[in-house]
Amino acid sequence: MSDSTPPKDGDFASWVDEKSEALKFELGEKFPVPPTELHSPSVHVETGRQKLEEVLLEHEEPTPEFLEELKALENAAPLSDDELARQALEAGGDDGDNKTPE
């Protein structure tokens, strides 16, 4: 940032943007962001658990844990209407208030 030529009339905003981008780059080179230490082969990096949307929509390769969970869900007994109603009444909906179920 030694080359600090003053801006011409009307170019002050672009000059400030240019200098701030140069400073960001310079600081990024001096102080790189370390990688996260949460990387584990048994835990999905972003969410802790892989989601169906990630496999179907984002074309991620399903993890063995995801496939096990999917198989357990397929083999589970169906819920009764009473159980579904109970779960619906306990769910808080979008606002998180279980006094006003949706």
C-alpha positions as a printed NumPy array, in Angstrom:
array([[  0.   ,   0.   ,   0.   ],
       [  2.927,   2.29 ,  -0.569],
       [  1.529,   3.564,  -3.865],
       [ -1.01 ,   6.04 ,  -2.53 ],
       [ -1.852,   8.45 ,  -5.33 ],
       [ -4.595,  10.897,  -4.389],
       [ -7.876,  10.487,  -6.266],
       [ -9.088,  12.915,  -8.898],
       [-12.346,  14.785,  -8.411],
       [-15.345,  12.422,  -8.27 ],
       [-13.236,   9.26 ,  -7.992],
       [-12.937,   9.203,  -4.208],
       [-15.405,   6.325,  -3.654],
       [-13.719,   4.091,  -6.231],
       [-10.302,   4.999,  -4.792],
       [-11.46 ,   3.981,  -1.29 ],
       [-12.902,   0.698,  -2.642],
       [ -9.672,  -0.039,  -4.471],
       [ -7.554,   0.636,  -1.39 ],
       [ -9.795,  -1.409,   0.91 ],
       [ -9.681,  -4.413,  -1.47 ],
       [ -5.887,  -4.154,  -1.587],
       [ -5.766,  -4.03 ,   2.218],
       [ -8.078,  -7.074,   2.522],
       [ -5.811,  -9.03 ,   0.184],
       [ -2.68 ,  -7.949,   2.054],
       [ -4.161,  -8.877,   5.444],
       [ -5.431, -12.181,   4.07 ],
       [ -1.901, -13.047,   2.986],
       [ -0.438, -12.129,   6.396],
       [ -3.162, -13.754,   8.511],
       [ -4.725, -16.716,   6.675],
       [ -7.849, -18.243,   8.182],
       [ -7.036, -21.688,   9.614],
       [ -9.189, -24.637,   8.498],
       [-11.764, -25.889,  10.963],
       [-10.805, -28.757,  13.235],
       [-14.29 , -30.312,  13.114],
       [-13.43 , -32.575,  10.19 ],
       [-14.22 , -36.191,  11.032],
       [-14.79 , -39.14 ,   8.705],
       [-17.906, -40.189,  10.622],
       [-19.576, -36.764,  10.867],
       [-20.829, -34.7  ,   7.936],
       [-18.709, -31.516,   7.863],
       [-21.414, -28.893,   7.312],
       [-24.328, -30.099,   9.405],
       [-23.161, -32.963,  11.576],
       [-25.77 , -35.165,   9.839],
       [-26.324, -35.492,   6.147],
       [-29.811, -34.495,   5.   ],
       [-31.994, -35.995,   2.291],
       [-32.018, -32.674,   0.412],
       [-28.232, -32.711,   0.226],
       [-28.236, -36.172,  -1.344],
       [-31.103, -35.577,  -3.763],
       [-30.745, -31.916,  -4.711],
       [-27.034, -31.279,  -4.256],
       [-25.981, -34.703,  -5.57 ],
       [-23.85 , -35.527,  -2.541],
       [-22.713, -39.105,  -2.141],
       [-24.754, -40.651,   0.718],
       [-22.663, -41.566,   3.741],
       [-22.943, -45.036,   5.298],
       [-24.574, -43.455,   8.369],
       [-27.175, -41.769,   6.166],
       [-27.977, -45.06 ,   4.429],
       [-28.31 , -46.845,   7.793],
       [-30.69 , -44.176,   9.074],
       [-32.75 , -44.336,   5.865],
       [-33.01 , -48.118,   6.123],
       [-34.108, -47.845,   9.794],
       [-36.815, -45.353,   8.802],
       [-38.035, -47.634,   6.012],
       [-38.244, -50.597,   8.394],
       [-39.957, -48.659,  11.208],
       [-43.593, -49.337,  11.999],
       [-46.007, -46.669,  10.723],
       [-47.237, -44.141,  13.279],
       [-50.843, -44.299,  14.401],
       [-53.221, -41.397,  13.802],
       [-53.215, -40.689,  17.556],
       [-49.418, -40.487,  17.609],
       [-49.368, -38.194,  14.576],
       [-51.967, -35.943,  16.209],
       [-49.965, -35.864,  19.463],
       [-46.777, -34.918,  17.596],
       [-48.621, -32.226,  15.623],
       [-49.963, -30.667,  18.826],
       [-46.508, -30.697,  20.425],
       [-44.82 , -29.127,  17.395],
       [-44.435, -25.396,  17.641],
       [-44.7  , -24.708,  13.94 ],
       [-42.894, -21.802,  12.309],
       [-43.102, -19.546,  15.35 ],
       [-41.877, -22.241,  17.792],
       [-44.907, -21.753,  20.059],
       [-46.494, -25.11 ,  20.882],
       [-49.543, -23.315,  22.324],
       [-50.518, -22.435,  18.753],
       [-49.946, -25.608,  16.709],
       [-50.118, -25.374,  12.942]])
